[in-house]
């Protein structure tokens, strides 16, 4: 359970932090920060998921062991890790989009 929460917040933090820093860079380069932040929030979700689950082939190895080796607990654990990372990145992205909508109207 601790690992799931950690993975959730790693993906959340990567998406949220990267998006805010992209908005800051847009201000420095005189671009529209909200537009850049929307794009970056969507683009970072994939990379946040990969980074949160370890960014290595261990996750794929765990899935392979589950299917081919009959170790279903390993497969189920990797699936839970993936969903925790997905929900973390998606929550941060949704928060950014809601913040942008409320500030731009």
XYZ file of N, CA and C in Angstrom:
315
model
N 0.816 -1.194 0.000
C 0.000 0.000 0.000
C 0.862 1.262 0.000
N 1.969 1.208 0.745
C 2.863 2.360 0.803
C 3.447 2.635 -0.572
N 3.826 1.575 -1.269
C 4.409 1.731 -2.612
C 3.386 2.331 -3.577
N 2.132 1.946 -3.488
C 1.096 2.502 -4.367
C 0.934 4.001 -4.145
N 0.924 4.419 -2.893
C 0.791 5.848 -2.581
C 2.006 6.612 -3.072
N 3.183 6.025 -2.898
C 4.409 6.665 -3.367
C 4.391 6.830 -4.880
N 3.999 5.796 -5.595
C 3.934 5.857 -7.058
C 2.913 6.897 -7.499
N 1.769 6.944 -6.831
C 0.746 7.934 -7.159
C 1.316 9.349 -7.070
N 1.976 9.655 -5.961
C 2.467 11.015 -5.762
C 3.699 11.341 -6.598
N 4.475 10.345 -6.972
C 5.585 10.605 -7.897
C 5.034 11.046 -9.246
N 4.065 10.311 -9.772
C 3.463 10.684 -11.057
C 2.747 12.028 -10.954
N 2.070 12.255 -9.845
C 1.385 13.525 -9.608
C 2.385 14.677 -9.606
N 3.474 14.511 -8.884
C 4.477 15.567 -8.766
C 5.206 15.859 -10.062
N 5.507 14.828 -10.824
C 6.175 15.042 -12.108
C 5.282 15.852 -13.032
N 4.026 15.488 -13.109
C 3.103 16.196 -13.996
C 2.865 17.622 -13.516
N 2.592 17.789 -12.244
C 2.302 19.116 -11.703
C 3.530 20.023 -11.756
N 4.648 19.536 -11.287
C 5.863 20.346 -11.274
C 6.355 20.699 -12.664
N 6.330 19.731 -13.553
C 6.762 19.996 -14.921
C 5.877 20.998 -15.627
N 4.589 20.931 -15.352
C 3.659 21.866 -15.979
C 3.861 23.281 -15.452
N 4.032 23.421 -14.143
C 4.270 24.757 -13.585
C 5.588 25.351 -14.070
N 6.608 24.534 -14.169
C 7.887 25.037 -14.672
C 7.795 25.409 -16.148
N 7.003 24.678 -16.908
C 6.790 25.044 -18.310
C 6.055 26.375 -18.408
N 5.089 26.600 -17.524
C 4.396 27.892 -17.498
C 5.332 29.029 -17.145
N 6.240 28.783 -16.213
C 7.231 29.797 -15.852
C 8.165 30.087 -17.026
N 8.567 29.037 -17.737
C 9.441 29.256 -18.898
C 8.710 30.017 -19.998
N 7.400 29.804 -20.110
C 6.621 30.552 -21.099
C 6.595 32.033 -20.751
N 6.502 32.347 -19.477
C 6.552 33.756 -19.072
C 7.904 34.385 -19.406
N 8.964 33.633 -19.185
C 10.302 34.155 -19.469
C 10.546 34.369 -20.961
N 9.914 33.547 -21.785
C 10.115 33.643 -23.236
C 8.975 34.368 -23.941
N 8.103 34.996 -23.168
C 6.983 35.791 -23.683
C 6.036 34.987 -24.584
N 5.713 33.782 -24.131
C 4.713 32.951 -24.792
C 3.452 32.941 -23.931
N 2.393 32.388 -24.471
C 1.155 32.247 -23.697
C 1.324 31.094 -22.700
N 1.393 31.388 -21.399
C 1.686 30.319 -20.434
C 0.584 29.274 -20.314
N -0.679 29.694 -20.393
C -1.757 28.726 -20.216
C -1.808 27.719 -21.352
N -1.575 28.171 -22.565
C -1.586 27.249 -23.701
C -0.456 26.231 -23.589
N 0.720 26.719 -23.233
C 1.857 25.810 -23.074
C 1.619 24.839 -21.927
N 1.044 25.325 -20.849
C 0.779 24.460 -19.701
C -0.221 23.364 -20.046
N -1.245 23.683 -20.840
C -2.201 22.655 -21.275
C -1.500 21.566 -22.067
N -0.664 21.978 -23.009
C 0.033 21.006 -23.853
C 1.001 20.150 -23.042
N 1.750 20.789 -22.175
C 2.747 20.062 -21.386
C 2.073 19.103 -20.410
N 0.960 19.509 -19.823
C 0.254 18.628 -18.886
C -0.170 17.337 -19.571
N -0.627 17.435 -20.805
C -1.025 16.234 -21.539
C 0.186 15.398 -21.954
N 1.250 16.077 -22.380
C 2.436 15.365 -22.850
C 3.196 14.686 -21.713
N 3.204 15.284 -20.546
C 3.972 14.740 -19.428
C 3.315 13.533 -18.772
N 2.034 13.322 -18.992
C 1.353 12.212 -18.323
C 2.028 10.876 -18.629
N 2.347 10.649 -19.889
C 2.976 9.382 -20.274
C 4.317 9.198 -19.562
N 5.145 10.243 -19.590
C 6.473 10.143 -18.993
C 6.402 10.056 -17.480
N 5.405 10.674 -16.893
C 5.239 10.579 -15.440
C 4.895 9.148 -15.030
N 4.073 8.489 -15.817
C 3.718 7.098 -15.524
C 4.951 6.209 -15.623
N 5.716 6.390 -16.686
C 6.921 5.579 -16.872
C 7.908 5.809 -15.729
N 8.130 7.065 -15.374
C 9.080 7.372 -14.301
C 8.593 6.849 -12.951
N 7.299 6.941 -12.699
C 6.769 6.536 -11.397
C 6.858 5.030 -11.172
N 6.687 4.243 -12.220
C 6.763 2.788 -12.026
C 8.192 2.277 -12.104
N 9.134 3.159 -12.252
C 10.531 2.754 -12.193
C 11.321 3.119 -13.419
N 10.669 3.277 -14.546
C 11.353 3.679 -15.760
C 12.303 2.638 -16.311
N 12.216 1.411 -15.841
C 13.098 0.361 -16.324
C 12.262 -0.795 -16.848
N 12.943 -1.843 -17.180
C 12.245 -3.013 -17.695
C 11.753 -3.931 -16.581
N 11.936 -3.528 -15.328
C 11.463 -4.357 -14.218
C 9.950 -4.520 -14.242
N 9.252 -3.457 -14.615
C 7.789 -3.548 -14.686
C 7.368 -4.527 -15.775
N 8.024 -4.446 -16.922
C 7.707 -5.384 -18.004
C 8.104 -6.807 -17.636
N 9.205 -6.944 -16.918
C 9.638 -8.262 -16.469
C 8.613 -8.855 -15.504
N 8.064 -8.016 -14.627
C 7.041 -8.483 -13.699
C 5.785 -8.938 -14.410
N 5.416 -8.227 -15.460
C 4.244 -8.624 -16.244
C 4.519 -9.934 -16.973
N 5.725 -10.059 -17.524
C 6.089 -11.294 -18.222
C 6.078 -12.483 -17.266
N 6.630 -12.301 -16.065
C 6.629 -13.378 -15.076
C 5.211 -13.780 -14.700
N 4.333 -12.805 -14.649
C 2.949 -13.108 -14.299
C 2.252 -13.936 -15.354
N 2.456 -13.570 -16.618
C 1.796 -14.298 -17.700
C 2.448 -15.650 -17.960
N 3.750 -15.635 -18.162
C 4.429 -16.854 -18.584
C 4.827 -17.754 -17.426
N 5.163 -17.155 -16.306
C 5.628 -17.950 -15.174
C 4.537 -18.357 -14.213
N 3.351 -17.869 -14.424
C 2.250 -18.219 -13.539
C 2.281 -17.506 -12.199
N 3.084 -16.455 -12.094
C 3.153 -15.686 -10.851
C 2.157 -14.533 -10.936
N 0.926 -14.843 -10.639
C -0.137 -13.865 -10.822
C -0.071 -12.726 -9.811
N 0.532 -12.962 -8.667
C 0.662 -11.872 -7.696
C 1.593 -10.786 -8.233
N 2.642 -11.183 -8.935
C 3.557 -10.211 -9.544
C 2.850 -9.416 -10.636
N 2.056 -10.099 -11.431
C 1.293 -9.433 -12.494
C 0.294 -8.445 -11.903
N -0.419 -8.866 -10.893
C -1.414 -8.003 -10.261
C -0.760 -6.792 -9.605
N 0.398 -6.990 -8.989
C 1.127 -5.888 -8.368
C 1.529 -4.851 -9.416
N 2.041 -5.298 -10.560
C 2.455 -4.371 -11.612
C 1.263 -3.616 -12.194
N 0.135 -4.290 -12.301
C -1.076 -3.624 -12.795
C -1.526 -2.547 -11.808
N -1.477 -2.848 -10.519
C -1.826 -1.838 -9.511
C -0.864 -0.661 -9.545
N 0.432 -0.934 -9.739
C 1.420 0.142 -9.847
C 1.115 1.031 -11.040
N 0.776 0.408 -12.161
C 0.464 1.180 -13.362
C -0.751 2.074 -13.128
N -1.801 1.524 -12.540
C -3.006 2.320 -12.308
C -2.770 3.435 -11.292
N -1.952 3.181 -10.275
C -1.632 4.238 -9.312
C -0.906 5.379 -10.007
N 0.052 5.045 -10.875
C 0.781 6.077 -11.619
C -0.147 6.802 -12.583
N -1.022 6.060 -13.243
C -1.964 6.674 -14.179
C -2.886 7.655 -13.461
N -3.428 7.244 -12.331
C -4.334 8.129 -11.601
C -3.609 9.346 -11.036
N -2.366 9.180 -10.615
C -1.595 10.317 -10.126
C -1.348 11.344 -11.213
N -0.905 10.881 -12.378
C -0.644 11.798 -13.491
C -1.936 12.424 -13.996
N -2.996 11.646 -14.044
C -4.275 12.156 -14.536
C -4.882 13.169 -13.564
N -4.742 12.945 -12.268
C -5.242 13.891 -11.276
C -4.535 15.231 -11.395
N -3.213 15.195 -11.534
C -2.452 16.446 -11.679
C -2.840 17.173 -12.956
N -2.995 16.437 -14.038
C -3.383 17.052 -15.306
C -4.772 17.681 -15.208
N -5.698 16.983 -14.570
C -7.049 17.528 -14.400
C -7.032 18.774 -13.519
N -6.207 18.774 -12.476
C -6.103 19.959 -11.618
C -5.569 21.154 -12.393
N -4.564 20.918 -13.217
C -3.988 21.998 -14.024
C -5.037 22.552 -14.981
N -5.750 21.672 -15.656
C -6.768 22.133 -16.609
C -7.883 22.901 -15.905
N -8.297 22.458 -14.721
C -9.323 23.187 -13.971
C -8.809 24.546 -13.519
N -7.560 24.607 -13.095
C -6.961 25.869 -12.679
C -6.876 26.840 -13.847
N -6.480 26.349 -14.994
C -6.373 27.208 -16.178
C -7.746 27.728 -16.586
N -8.757 26.853 -16.558
C -10.115 27.292 -16.912
C -10.622 28.359 -15.949
N -10.362 28.174 -14.666
C -10.872 29.145 -13.689
C -10.121 30.472 -13.769
N -8.848 30.456 -14.099
C -8.079 31.697 -14.188
C -8.296 32.435 -15.505
N -8.619 31.698 -16.556
C -8.770 32.356 -17.857
C -10.187 32.860 -18.101
N -11.126 32.537 -17.240
C -12.493 33.045 -17.450
C -12.829 34.171 -16.505
